[in-house]
Short mmCIF file of C-alpha atoms and ligand atoms in Angstrom, two decimals:
data_model
loop_
_atom_site.label_atom_id
_atom_site.label_comp_id
_atom_site.label_asym_id
_atom_site.label_seq_id
_atom_site.Cartn_x
_atom_site.Cartn_y
_atom_site.Cartn_z
CA UNK A 1 -22.68 43.08 -147.74
CA UNK A 2 -22.99 39.36 -147.24
CA UNK A 3 -26.57 39.67 -148.38
CA UNK A 4 -25.67 41.26 -151.68
CA UNK A 5 -23.31 38.38 -152.40
CA UNK A 6 -26.30 36.13 -152.94
CA UNK A 7 -28.39 33.67 -150.99
CA UNK A 8 -26.05 30.70 -151.19
CA UNK A 9 -22.84 32.49 -150.46
CA UNK A 10 -21.54 32.64 -146.96
CA UNK A 11 -18.79 35.17 -146.50
CA UNK A 12 -16.56 34.25 -143.64
CA UNK A 13 -13.53 36.23 -142.80
CA UNK A 14 -12.22 36.45 -139.32
CA UNK A 15 -8.64 37.77 -139.32
CA UNK A 16 -7.92 36.17 -135.98
CA UNK A 17 -9.12 32.79 -137.17
CA UNK A 18 -7.17 33.25 -140.38
CA UNK A 19 -3.88 33.91 -138.62
CA UNK A 20 -4.52 30.99 -136.27
CA UNK A 21 -4.92 28.68 -139.24
CA UNK A 22 -1.83 30.11 -140.93
CA UNK A 23 0.26 29.62 -137.81
CA UNK A 24 -0.97 26.06 -137.53
CA UNK A 25 -0.06 25.26 -141.12
CA UNK A 26 3.38 26.82 -140.67
CA UNK A 27 3.94 24.85 -137.49
CA UNK A 28 2.83 21.65 -139.16
CA UNK A 29 5.29 22.17 -142.04
CA UNK A 30 8.05 23.04 -139.61
CA UNK A 31 7.31 19.89 -137.62
CA UNK A 32 7.57 17.81 -140.76
CA UNK A 33 10.94 19.41 -141.53
CA UNK A 34 12.02 18.91 -137.93
CA UNK A 35 11.50 15.16 -138.30
CA UNK A 36 13.31 15.08 -141.60
CA UNK A 37 16.27 17.16 -140.42
CA UNK A 38 16.37 15.52 -136.99
CA UNK A 39 15.84 18.65 -134.95
CA UNK A 40 14.47 16.78 -131.94
CA UNK A 41 16.49 15.97 -128.87
CA UNK A 42 15.75 14.03 -125.73
CA UNK A 43 16.28 15.32 -122.26
CA UNK A 44 16.42 12.90 -119.36
CA UNK A 45 15.09 13.59 -115.89
CA UNK A 46 16.24 11.47 -112.94
CA UNK A 47 13.92 9.24 -110.93
CA UNK A 48 15.16 8.35 -107.45
CA UNK A 49 14.35 5.92 -104.66
CA UNK A 50 13.74 6.75 -100.98
CA UNK A 51 17.45 7.14 -100.40
CA UNK A 52 17.77 9.60 -103.24
CA UNK A 53 19.64 7.12 -105.40
CA UNK A 54 18.95 7.28 -109.12
CA UNK A 55 16.97 4.31 -110.34
CA UNK A 56 16.04 5.58 -113.76
CA UNK A 57 15.17 8.54 -115.93
CA UNK A 58 12.23 9.75 -117.98
CA UNK A 59 12.93 10.73 -121.58
CA UNK A 60 11.29 14.05 -122.51
CA UNK A 61 11.39 15.32 -126.06
CA UNK A 62 12.41 18.88 -127.05
CA UNK A 63 12.50 20.57 -130.40
CA UNK A 64 15.68 22.38 -131.28
CA UNK A 65 14.16 24.93 -133.62
CA UNK A 66 16.47 26.31 -136.36
CA UNK A 67 15.86 29.80 -134.93
CA UNK A 68 17.76 28.70 -131.83
CA UNK A 69 14.85 28.18 -129.46
CA UNK A 70 14.35 24.97 -127.52
CA UNK A 71 10.62 24.31 -127.80
CA UNK A 72 8.89 22.28 -125.07
CA UNK A 73 6.46 19.45 -125.92
CA UNK A 74 3.49 21.47 -124.69
CA UNK A 75 3.86 23.55 -127.86
CA UNK A 76 3.93 20.78 -130.43
CA UNK A 77 2.82 17.35 -129.13
CA UNK A 78 -0.87 18.10 -129.58
CA UNK A 79 -0.42 19.15 -133.20
CA UNK A 80 1.86 16.18 -133.81
CA UNK A 81 -0.95 13.97 -132.52
CA UNK A 82 -3.63 15.64 -134.63
CA UNK A 83 -1.57 15.41 -137.81
CA UNK A 84 -0.32 11.89 -137.21
CA UNK A 85 3.31 13.07 -137.17
CA UNK A 86 3.46 11.72 -133.62
CA UNK A 87 3.87 8.21 -135.05
CA UNK A 88 7.21 9.07 -136.69
CA UNK A 89 8.25 11.24 -133.78
CA UNK A 90 7.38 8.44 -131.35
CA UNK A 91 9.43 5.94 -133.38
CA UNK A 92 12.39 8.29 -133.30
CA UNK A 93 12.03 8.66 -129.52
CA UNK A 94 11.92 4.89 -129.03
CA UNK A 95 14.94 4.30 -131.28
CA UNK A 96 16.92 6.98 -129.49
CA UNK A 97 16.03 5.62 -126.06
CA UNK A 98 16.94 2.06 -127.00
CA UNK A 99 20.28 3.30 -128.40
CA UNK A 100 20.87 5.16 -125.14
CA UNK A 101 20.09 2.04 -123.07
CA UNK A 102 22.50 0.11 -125.22
CA UNK A 103 25.23 2.71 -124.56
CA UNK A 104 24.51 2.73 -120.83
CA UNK A 105 24.73 -1.06 -120.67
CA UNK A 106 28.52 -0.67 -120.96
CA UNK A 107 28.71 2.08 -118.35
CA UNK A 108 28.89 0.64 -114.82
CA UNK A 109 27.55 3.92 -113.39
CA UNK A 110 24.44 3.80 -115.58
CA UNK A 111 23.79 0.19 -116.54
CA UNK A 112 21.10 -0.14 -113.84
CA UNK A 113 19.09 2.89 -114.98
CA UNK A 114 15.72 2.35 -116.61
CA UNK A 115 14.31 4.79 -119.16
CA UNK A 116 10.64 5.72 -119.17
CA UNK A 117 9.15 6.78 -122.50
CA UNK A 118 5.88 8.64 -123.08
CA UNK A 119 3.78 6.83 -125.64
CA UNK A 120 0.91 8.59 -127.38
CA UNK A 121 -2.38 6.97 -128.31
CA UNK A 122 -1.82 6.88 -132.05
CA UNK A 123 1.62 5.43 -131.61
CA UNK A 124 0.40 2.74 -129.24
CA UNK A 125 -2.49 1.80 -131.53
CA UNK A 126 -0.25 1.13 -134.55
CA UNK A 127 -1.05 -2.45 -135.56
CA UNK A 128 2.66 -3.32 -135.50
CA UNK A 129 3.56 -1.49 -132.29
CA UNK A 130 4.52 -4.73 -130.52
CA UNK A 131 6.78 -5.77 -133.41
CA UNK A 132 8.38 -2.32 -133.64
CA UNK A 133 9.33 -2.33 -129.96
CA UNK A 134 10.37 -6.00 -129.87
CA UNK A 135 12.55 -5.62 -132.92
CA UNK A 136 14.30 -2.54 -131.54
CA UNK A 137 14.96 -4.22 -128.20
CA UNK A 138 16.22 -7.40 -129.81
CA UNK A 139 18.43 -5.70 -132.38
CA UNK A 140 20.10 -3.63 -129.65
CA UNK A 141 20.40 -6.61 -127.33
CA UNK A 142 19.32 -4.51 -124.35
CA UNK A 143 17.68 -5.66 -121.13
CA UNK A 144 14.00 -5.04 -121.97
CA UNK A 145 13.13 -4.63 -118.30
CA UNK A 146 14.95 -1.27 -118.40
CA UNK A 147 12.44 0.03 -120.94
CA UNK A 148 9.31 1.43 -119.31
CA UNK A 149 6.42 2.71 -121.38
CA UNK A 150 4.27 5.48 -119.92
CA UNK A 151 0.62 5.34 -120.95
CA UNK A 152 -2.30 7.53 -119.95
CA UNK A 153 -5.76 6.59 -118.74
CA UNK A 154 -7.50 8.05 -121.79
CA UNK A 155 -5.27 6.04 -124.12
CA UNK A 156 -6.02 2.83 -122.25
CA UNK A 157 -9.75 3.41 -122.11
CA UNK A 158 -10.09 3.99 -125.86
CA UNK A 159 -9.90 0.29 -126.46
CA UNK A 160 -9.24 -1.66 -123.32
CA UNK A 161 -9.16 -5.12 -124.93
CA UNK A 162 -6.62 -4.08 -127.51
CA UNK A 163 -4.54 -2.23 -124.92
CA UNK A 164 -4.38 -5.31 -122.70
CA UNK A 165 -3.31 -7.47 -125.64
CA UNK A 166 -0.55 -5.04 -126.64
CA UNK A 167 0.67 -4.67 -123.07
CA UNK A 168 0.61 -8.40 -122.41
CA UNK A 169 2.64 -9.13 -125.54
CA UNK A 170 5.26 -6.55 -124.62
CA UNK A 171 5.39 -7.65 -121.00
CA UNK A 172 6.37 -11.12 -122.23
CA UNK A 173 9.49 -9.47 -123.65
CA UNK A 174 10.15 -7.85 -120.29
CA UNK A 175 8.95 -4.32 -121.06
CA UNK A 176 7.16 -2.61 -118.15
CA UNK A 177 4.30 -0.11 -117.99
CA UNK A 178 3.59 2.98 -115.98
CA UNK A 179 0.28 4.86 -115.79
CA UNK A 180 1.16 8.54 -116.27
CA UNK A 181 -0.75 11.51 -114.80
CA UNK A 182 -2.75 9.11 -112.68
CA UNK A 183 -5.86 10.59 -111.13
CA UNK A 184 -6.42 13.35 -113.68
CA UNK A 185 -8.68 11.39 -116.06
CA UNK A 186 -12.38 10.79 -115.73
CA UNK A 187 -12.14 7.06 -115.51
CA UNK A 188 -13.44 4.47 -113.10
CA UNK A 189 -10.96 2.52 -111.03
CA UNK A 190 -12.28 -0.85 -112.18
CA UNK A 191 -9.89 -1.00 -115.12
CA UNK A 192 -6.93 -1.15 -112.74
CA UNK A 193 -7.87 -4.75 -111.97
CA UNK A 194 -7.44 -5.91 -115.53
CA UNK A 195 -4.53 -3.85 -116.83
CA UNK A 196 -1.08 -5.41 -116.47
CA UNK A 197 0.54 -2.29 -115.01
CA UNK A 198 3.80 -2.11 -113.07
CA UNK A 199 3.60 1.42 -111.77
CA UNK A 200 1.24 4.29 -111.02
CA UNK A 201 2.53 7.80 -111.48
CA UNK A 202 0.93 10.34 -109.15
CA UNK A 203 0.22 13.44 -111.19
CA UNK A 204 2.19 16.52 -110.26
CA UNK A 205 -1.00 18.52 -109.71
CA UNK A 206 -1.60 16.52 -106.52
CA UNK A 207 1.99 16.83 -105.37
CA UNK A 208 2.16 20.58 -106.00
CA UNK A 209 -0.18 21.74 -103.23
CA UNK A 210 -0.06 18.62 -101.12
CA UNK A 211 1.40 20.31 -98.06
CA UNK A 212 -0.99 23.26 -98.10
CA UNK A 213 -4.11 21.52 -99.25
CA UNK A 214 -5.48 18.64 -97.20
CA UNK A 215 -7.49 17.33 -100.15
CA UNK A 216 -4.48 16.97 -102.41
CA UNK A 217 -2.61 15.31 -99.56
CA UNK A 218 -5.49 12.87 -99.13
CA UNK A 219 -5.48 12.04 -102.85
CA UNK A 220 -1.71 11.54 -102.97
CA UNK A 221 -1.90 9.26 -99.92
CA UNK A 222 -4.83 7.32 -101.38
CA UNK A 223 -2.97 6.71 -104.67
CA UNK A 224 0.04 5.36 -102.79
CA UNK A 225 -2.23 3.03 -100.79
CA UNK A 226 -4.04 1.96 -103.92
CA UNK A 227 -0.75 1.07 -105.57
CA UNK A 228 0.37 -0.91 -102.55
CA UNK A 229 -2.88 -2.85 -102.46
CA UNK A 230 -2.74 -3.56 -106.18
CA UNK A 231 0.86 -4.69 -105.94
CA UNK A 232 2.32 -2.02 -108.21
CA UNK A 233 4.95 0.57 -107.36
CA UNK A 234 4.07 4.23 -107.08
CA UNK A 235 6.17 7.13 -108.34
CA UNK A 236 5.39 10.78 -107.61
CA UNK A 237 6.13 13.40 -110.25
CA UNK A 238 6.75 17.09 -109.73
CA UNK A 239 8.55 16.76 -106.40
CA UNK A 240 10.17 20.13 -105.83
CA UNK A 241 10.81 20.41 -102.09
CA UNK A 242 12.37 18.31 -99.40
CA UNK A 243 9.16 18.58 -97.36
CA UNK A 244 7.13 17.07 -100.22
CA UNK A 245 9.65 14.27 -100.58
CA UNK A 246 9.56 13.49 -96.84
CA UNK A 247 5.77 13.51 -96.79
CA UNK A 248 5.63 11.08 -99.72
CA UNK A 249 8.26 8.80 -98.13
CA UNK A 250 6.31 8.73 -94.86
CA UNK A 251 3.24 7.70 -96.79
CA UNK A 252 4.96 4.80 -98.51
CA UNK A 253 5.70 6.17 -101.97
CA UNK A 254 8.45 4.19 -103.72
CA UNK A 255 10.07 6.55 -106.17
CA UNK A 256 10.24 10.22 -106.97
CA UNK A 257 10.83 12.56 -109.84
CA UNK A 258 11.01 16.33 -109.89
CA UNK A 259 13.18 19.42 -109.87
CA UNK A 260 14.38 18.54 -106.33
CA UNK A 261 16.43 15.72 -107.85
CA UNK A 262 17.18 17.26 -111.21
CA UNK A 263 15.71 19.07 -114.18
CA UNK A 264 15.43 17.27 -117.49
CA UNK A 265 18.82 17.55 -119.23
CA UNK A 266 20.95 15.92 -121.90
CA UNK A 267 22.86 13.19 -120.15
P1 C2E B 1 4.73 14.11 -118.42
O1 C2E B 1 5.06 12.83 -119.05
O2 C2E B 1 3.75 14.10 -117.32
O3 C2E B 1 6.14 14.71 -117.96
C1 C2E B 1 6.34 15.45 -116.79
C2 C2E B 1 6.50 16.92 -117.10
O4 C2E B 1 6.71 17.62 -115.87
C3 C2E B 1 7.71 17.27 -117.97
O5 C2E B 1 7.36 18.40 -118.75
C4 C2E B 1 8.75 17.66 -116.93
O6 C2E B 1 9.76 18.51 -117.43
C5 C2E B 1 7.90 18.38 -115.92
N1 C2E B 1 8.48 18.37 -114.58
C6 C2E B 1 9.37 17.50 -114.08
N2 C2E B 1 9.66 17.76 -112.80
C7 C2E B 1 8.92 18.84 -112.45
C8 C2E B 1 8.78 19.60 -111.25
O7 C2E B 1 9.40 19.33 -110.21
N3 C2E B 1 7.90 20.64 -111.28
C9 C2E B 1 7.20 20.97 -112.40
N4 C2E B 1 6.38 22.00 -112.34
N5 C2E B 1 7.30 20.26 -113.55
C10 C2E B 1 8.16 19.22 -113.59
P2 C2E B 1 7.73 18.47 -120.29
O8 C2E B 1 9.10 17.91 -120.52
O9 C2E B 1 7.45 19.86 -120.74
O10 C2E B 1 6.70 17.46 -120.96
C11 C2E B 1 5.33 17.73 -120.94
C12 C2E B 1 4.52 16.56 -121.45
O11 C2E B 1 4.79 16.33 -122.83
C13 C2E B 1 4.86 15.25 -120.76
O12 C2E B 1 4.20 15.16 -119.53
C14 C2E B 1 4.33 14.26 -121.78
O13 C2E B 1 2.94 14.09 -121.65
C15 C2E B 1 4.62 14.97 -123.10
N6 C2E B 1 5.85 14.41 -123.70
C16 C2E B 1 7.14 14.67 -123.41
N7 C2E B 1 7.98 13.94 -124.17
C17 C2E B 1 7.19 13.16 -124.96
C18 C2E B 1 7.45 12.16 -125.95
O14 C2E B 1 8.61 11.79 -126.27
N8 C2E B 1 6.36 11.57 -126.55
C19 C2E B 1 5.10 11.91 -126.23
N9 C2E B 1 4.07 11.29 -126.85
N10 C2E B 1 4.82 12.85 -125.27
C20 C2E B 1 5.85 13.46 -124.65
MG1 MG B 2 5.49 11.01 -118.54
MG1 MG B 3 3.24 12.70 -115.96
MG1 MG B 4 1.92 15.33 -116.50
#
Protein backbone atom coordinates (compact mmCIF):
# COMPACT_ATOMS: atom_id res chain seq x y z
CA UNK A 1 0.00 0.00 0.00
CA UNK A 2 2.66 2.45 1.05
CA UNK A 3 4.50 1.57 -2.12
CA UNK A 4 1.60 2.46 -4.37
CA UNK A 5 1.43 5.88 -2.75
CA UNK A 6 4.64 6.83 -4.50
CA UNK A 7 8.34 6.91 -3.80
CA UNK A 8 8.45 10.11 -1.78
CA UNK A 9 5.42 9.49 0.36
CA UNK A 10 5.83 7.94 3.74
CA UNK A 11 2.58 6.73 5.23
CA UNK A 12 2.73 6.68 8.96
CA UNK A 13 -0.22 5.79 11.03
CA UNK A 14 0.12 4.20 14.38
CA UNK A 15 -3.15 4.47 16.32
CA UNK A 16 -1.36 4.13 19.62
CA UNK A 17 1.03 6.93 18.78
CA UNK A 18 -1.86 9.01 17.51
CA UNK A 19 -3.84 8.72 20.74
CA UNK A 20 -0.70 9.44 22.76
CA UNK A 21 -0.20 12.67 20.85
CA UNK A 22 -3.88 13.59 21.21
CA UNK A 23 -3.79 13.01 24.95
CA UNK A 24 -0.67 15.14 25.21
CA UNK A 25 -2.24 18.02 23.31
CA UNK A 26 -5.39 17.80 25.45
CA UNK A 27 -3.32 17.78 28.62
CA UNK A 28 -1.28 20.73 27.43
CA UNK A 29 -4.44 22.77 26.72
CA UNK A 30 -5.91 21.76 30.06
CA UNK A 31 -2.70 22.83 31.80
CA UNK A 32 -2.87 26.21 30.12
CA UNK A 33 -6.47 26.60 31.31
CA UNK A 34 -5.49 25.42 34.77
CA UNK A 35 -3.01 28.29 35.04
CA UNK A 36 -5.53 30.78 33.75
CA UNK A 37 -8.36 29.61 36.00
CA UNK A 38 -6.08 29.03 38.99
CA UNK A 39 -6.79 25.35 39.45
CA UNK A 40 -3.52 24.66 41.25
CA UNK A 41 -3.21 24.33 44.99
CA UNK A 42 -0.29 23.84 47.30
CA UNK A 43 -0.05 21.17 49.91
CA UNK A 44 2.47 21.49 52.70
CA UNK A 45 4.35 18.61 54.28
CA UNK A 46 6.00 19.03 57.68
CA UNK A 47 9.75 18.82 58.23
CA UNK A 48 10.80 18.05 61.80
CA UNK A 49 13.94 18.10 63.93
CA UNK A 50 15.32 15.26 66.07
CA UNK A 51 12.75 15.97 68.75
CA UNK A 52 9.92 15.74 66.27
CA UNK A 53 9.27 19.47 66.43
CA UNK A 54 8.17 21.12 63.20
CA UNK A 55 10.85 23.34 61.75
CA UNK A 56 9.37 23.89 58.32
CA UNK A 57 7.33 22.50 55.48
CA UNK A 58 7.81 21.65 51.83
CA UNK A 59 5.31 23.10 49.37
CA UNK A 60 4.06 20.50 46.87
CA UNK A 61 1.82 21.49 44.01
CA UNK A 62 -1.42 19.68 43.09
CA UNK A 63 -3.83 20.24 40.26
CA UNK A 64 -7.48 20.47 41.19
CA UNK A 65 -8.89 19.25 37.90
CA UNK A 66 -12.41 20.51 37.00
CA UNK A 67 -13.53 16.86 36.86
CA UNK A 68 -12.95 16.68 40.62
CA UNK A 69 -9.69 14.76 40.66
CA UNK A 70 -6.63 15.98 42.53
CA UNK A 71 -3.77 15.32 40.13
CA UNK A 72 -0.26 14.77 41.54
CA UNK A 73 2.79 16.52 40.04
CA UNK A 74 4.12 13.26 38.61
CA UNK A 75 1.34 13.52 36.01
CA UNK A 76 1.95 17.05 34.79
CA UNK A 77 5.30 18.57 35.86
CA UNK A 78 7.22 16.93 33.03
CA UNK A 79 4.84 18.25 30.38
CA UNK A 80 4.81 21.65 32.06
CA UNK A 81 8.60 21.65 31.77
CA UNK A 82 8.61 20.56 28.12
CA UNK A 83 6.06 23.19 27.12
CA UNK A 84 7.57 26.00 29.17
CA UNK A 85 4.36 26.35 31.21
CA UNK A 86 6.48 25.52 34.25
CA UNK A 87 7.75 29.10 34.28
CA UNK A 88 4.27 30.53 34.96
CA UNK A 89 3.40 27.67 37.27
CA UNK A 90 6.65 28.18 39.17
CA UNK A 91 5.94 31.90 39.54
CA UNK A 92 2.51 31.13 40.91
CA UNK A 93 4.03 28.66 43.40
CA UNK A 94 6.58 31.24 44.58
CA UNK A 95 3.96 33.97 44.95
CA UNK A 96 1.68 31.66 46.90
CA UNK A 97 4.48 30.52 49.19
CA UNK A 98 5.62 34.07 49.91
CA UNK A 99 2.01 35.07 50.67
CA UNK A 100 1.78 32.09 53.03
CA UNK A 101 5.02 33.07 54.80
CA UNK A 102 3.66 36.56 55.18
CA UNK A 103 0.47 35.20 56.78
CA UNK A 104 2.43 32.90 59.09
CA UNK A 105 4.64 35.79 60.23
CA UNK A 106 1.67 36.99 62.30
CA UNK A 107 0.91 33.55 63.72
CA UNK A 108 3.05 32.79 66.79
CA UNK A 109 2.56 29.04 66.23
CA UNK A 110 3.92 29.22 62.68
CA UNK A 111 6.16 32.26 62.41
CA UNK A 112 9.30 30.09 62.79
CA UNK A 113 8.41 27.69 59.97
CA UNK A 114 10.42 27.78 56.77
CA UNK A 115 8.90 26.81 53.42
CA UNK A 116 10.87 24.80 50.88
CA UNK A 117 9.94 25.27 47.23
CA UNK A 118 10.85 23.01 44.31
CA UNK A 119 12.38 25.03 41.51
CA UNK A 120 12.60 23.62 38.00
CA UNK A 121 15.50 24.18 35.62
CA UNK A 122 13.68 26.47 33.22
CA UNK A 123 12.35 28.56 36.06
CA UNK A 124 15.76 28.89 37.67
CA UNK A 125 17.41 29.83 34.38
CA UNK A 126 15.07 32.78 33.71
CA UNK A 127 17.39 35.76 33.29
CA UNK A 128 15.38 37.71 35.87
CA UNK A 129 14.92 34.89 38.40
CA UNK A 130 16.91 36.74 41.06
CA UNK A 131 14.84 39.90 40.59
CA UNK A 132 11.55 37.97 40.62
CA UNK A 133 12.37 36.32 43.94
CA UNK A 134 13.90 39.44 45.52
CA UNK A 135 10.95 41.57 44.55
CA UNK A 136 8.42 39.10 45.95
CA UNK A 137 10.32 38.80 49.24
CA UNK A 138 10.73 42.55 49.58
CA UNK A 139 7.15 43.43 48.67
CA UNK A 140 5.83 40.97 51.26
CA UNK A 141 8.34 42.08 53.87
CA UNK A 142 9.00 38.48 54.90
CA UNK A 143 12.11 37.04 56.52
CA UNK A 144 13.94 35.71 53.44
CA UNK A 145 15.75 33.10 55.51
CA UNK A 146 12.43 31.24 55.81
CA UNK A 147 12.36 30.73 52.04
CA UNK A 148 14.32 27.68 50.95
CA UNK A 149 14.73 26.80 47.29
CA UNK A 150 15.12 23.13 46.37
CA UNK A 151 17.32 22.50 43.35
CA UNK A 152 18.42 19.25 41.74
CA UNK A 153 21.86 18.09 40.68
CA UNK A 154 20.96 18.01 36.98
CA UNK A 155 19.72 21.60 37.12
CA UNK A 156 22.92 22.76 38.79
CA UNK A 157 25.20 20.92 36.41
CA UNK A 158 23.60 22.39 33.28
CA UNK A 159 25.46 25.60 33.82
CA UNK A 160 27.43 25.62 37.02
CA UNK A 161 28.83 29.15 36.69
CA UNK A 162 25.41 30.66 36.14
CA UNK A 163 23.88 28.59 38.93
CA UNK A 164 26.52 29.78 41.39
CA UNK A 165 25.92 33.40 40.39
CA UNK A 166 22.15 33.08 40.82
CA UNK A 167 22.49 31.29 44.15
CA UNK A 168 25.05 33.76 45.47
CA UNK A 169 22.85 36.73 44.60
CA UNK A 170 19.84 35.19 46.33
CA UNK A 171 21.85 34.12 49.35
CA UNK A 172 22.78 37.78 49.87
CA UNK A 173 19.07 38.40 50.39
CA UNK A 174 18.97 35.57 52.92
CA UNK A 175 17.36 32.87 50.77
CA UNK A 176 18.71 29.36 51.40
CA UNK A 177 19.25 26.36 49.13
CA UNK A 178 18.67 22.65 49.45
CA UNK A 179 19.90 19.95 47.07
CA UNK A 180 16.87 17.71 46.40
CA UNK A 181 16.98 13.98 45.60
CA UNK A 182 20.66 13.95 46.47
CA UNK A 183 22.53 10.88 45.31
CA UNK A 184 20.23 9.96 42.43
CA UNK A 185 22.03 11.94 39.70
CA UNK A 186 25.09 10.90 37.76
CA UNK A 187 27.26 13.71 38.94
CA UNK A 188 30.68 13.92 40.52
CA UNK A 189 30.97 15.16 44.07
CA UNK A 190 33.46 17.88 43.17
CA UNK A 191 30.73 20.44 42.53
CA UNK A 192 29.71 20.31 46.19
CA UNK A 193 32.85 22.31 47.01
CA UNK A 194 31.84 25.27 44.91
CA UNK A 195 28.07 25.44 45.31
CA UNK A 196 26.77 27.66 48.11
CA UNK A 197 24.34 25.06 49.48
CA UNK A 198 22.75 25.03 52.93
CA UNK A 199 21.27 21.57 52.94
CA UNK A 200 21.46 18.14 51.34
CA UNK A 201 18.27 16.17 50.99
CA UNK A 202 18.77 12.40 51.12
CA UNK A 203 16.57 10.90 48.43
CA UNK A 204 13.72 8.75 49.64
CA UNK A 205 14.93 5.79 47.58
CA UNK A 206 17.82 5.38 50.03
CA UNK A 207 15.61 5.79 53.07
CA UNK A 208 12.98 3.34 51.83
CA UNK A 209 14.99 0.12 52.14
CA UNK A 210 17.63 1.40 54.51
CA UNK A 211 16.82 -1.03 57.30
CA UNK A 212 16.66 -4.10 55.07
CA UNK A 213 19.42 -3.27 52.66
CA UNK A 214 22.92 -2.67 53.99
CA UNK A 215 23.93 -0.79 50.85
CA UNK A 216 21.17 1.78 51.15
CA UNK A 217 22.01 2.17 54.83
CA UNK A 218 25.65 2.77 53.91
CA UNK A 219 24.67 5.42 51.35
CA UNK A 220 22.32 7.20 53.75
CA UNK A 221 25.03 7.22 56.43
CA UNK A 222 27.65 8.45 53.95
CA UNK A 223 25.44 11.36 52.83
CA UNK A 224 24.91 12.44 56.43
CA UNK A 225 28.68 12.33 57.04
CA UNK A 226 29.34 14.19 53.82
CA UNK A 227 26.95 16.93 54.88
CA UNK A 228 28.57 17.20 58.29
CA UNK A 229 32.02 17.48 56.76
CA UNK A 230 30.88 20.08 54.26
CA UNK A 231 29.17 22.09 56.97
CA UNK A 232 25.65 21.80 55.58
CA UNK A 233 22.60 20.31 57.26
CA UNK A 234 21.11 17.05 56.05
CA UNK A 235 17.40 16.28 55.77
CA UNK A 236 16.03 12.82 54.96
CA UNK A 237 12.89 12.52 52.86
CA UNK A 238 10.43 9.64 52.77
CA UNK A 239 10.71 8.73 56.45
CA UNK A 240 7.78 6.43 57.11
CA UNK A 241 8.65 4.42 60.21
CA UNK A 242 9.91 5.11 63.68
CA UNK A 243 12.77 2.66 63.10
CA UNK A 244 13.95 4.64 60.06
CA UNK A 245 13.76 7.86 62.03
CA UNK A 246 15.78 6.40 64.93
CA UNK A 247 18.41 5.01 62.58
CA UNK A 248 18.81 8.40 60.89
CA UNK A 249 19.00 10.21 64.25
CA UNK A 250 21.69 7.79 65.47
CA UNK A 251 23.67 8.54 62.34
CA UNK A 252 23.55 12.29 62.84
CA UNK A 253 20.84 13.38 60.41
CA UNK A 254 19.44 16.82 61.31
CA UNK A 255 15.92 16.92 59.96
CA UNK A 256 13.27 14.62 58.63
CA UNK A 257 10.30 14.60 56.32
CA UNK A 258 7.88 11.82 55.51
CA UNK A 259 4.53 10.23 56.17
CA UNK A 260 5.64 9.40 59.75
CA UNK A 261 5.32 13.10 60.57
CA UNK A 262 2.54 14.02 58.20
CA UNK A 263 1.29 13.73 54.65
CA UNK A 264 1.25 16.80 52.44
CA UNK A 265 -1.95 18.72 53.22
CA UNK A 266 -3.50 22.17 52.96
CA UNK A 267 -2.48 23.98 56.11
P1 LIG B 1 10.18 15.91 45.76
O1 LIG B 1 10.48 17.34 45.79
O2 LIG B 1 11.31 14.97 45.96
O3 LIG B 1 9.03 15.71 46.84
C1 LIG B 1 8.90 14.57 47.67
C2 LIG B 1 7.79 13.68 47.19
O4 LIG B 1 7.71 12.55 48.07
C3 LIG B 1 6.40 14.31 47.23
O5 LIG B 1 5.65 13.75 46.17
C4 LIG B 1 5.85 13.82 48.56
O6 LIG B 1 4.44 13.81 48.63
C5 LIG B 1 6.41 12.42 48.61
N1 LIG B 1 6.54 11.92 49.97
C6 LIG B 1 6.65 12.62 51.10
N2 LIG B 1 6.80 11.83 52.17
C7 LIG B 1 6.79 10.55 51.71
C8 LIG B 1 6.91 9.27 52.34
O7 LIG B 1 7.06 9.14 53.56
N3 LIG B 1 6.88 8.19 51.51
C9 LIG B 1 6.72 8.29 50.17
N4 LIG B 1 6.69 7.18 49.46
N5 LIG B 1 6.62 9.50 49.55
C10 LIG B 1 6.64 10.61 50.30
P2 LIG B 1 4.73 14.67 45.24
O8 LIG B 1 4.04 15.70 46.06
O9 LIG B 1 3.91 13.75 44.41
O10 LIG B 1 5.79 15.43 44.34
C11 LIG B 1 6.59 14.73 43.43
C12 LIG B 1 7.65 15.61 42.81
O11 LIG B 1 7.05 16.63 42.01
C13 LIG B 1 8.48 16.35 43.84
O12 LIG B 1 9.48 15.52 44.36
C14 LIG B 1 9.03 17.47 42.98
O13 LIG B 1 10.15 17.04 42.24
C15 LIG B 1 7.89 17.75 42.02
N6 LIG B 1 7.14 18.94 42.48
C16 LIG B 1 6.20 19.04 43.44
N7 LIG B 1 5.76 20.31 43.58
C17 LIG B 1 6.46 21.05 42.68
C18 LIG B 1 6.50 22.44 42.35
O14 LIG B 1 5.79 23.30 42.93
N8 LIG B 1 7.37 22.83 41.35
C19 LIG B 1 8.16 21.94 40.72
N9 LIG B 1 9.00 22.39 39.76
N10 LIG B 1 8.17 20.61 41.03
C20 LIG B 1 7.34 20.18 41.99
MG1 LIG C 1 11.48 18.60 46.87
MG1 LIG D 1 13.05 15.12 46.97
MG1 LIG E 1 12.16 12.94 45.13
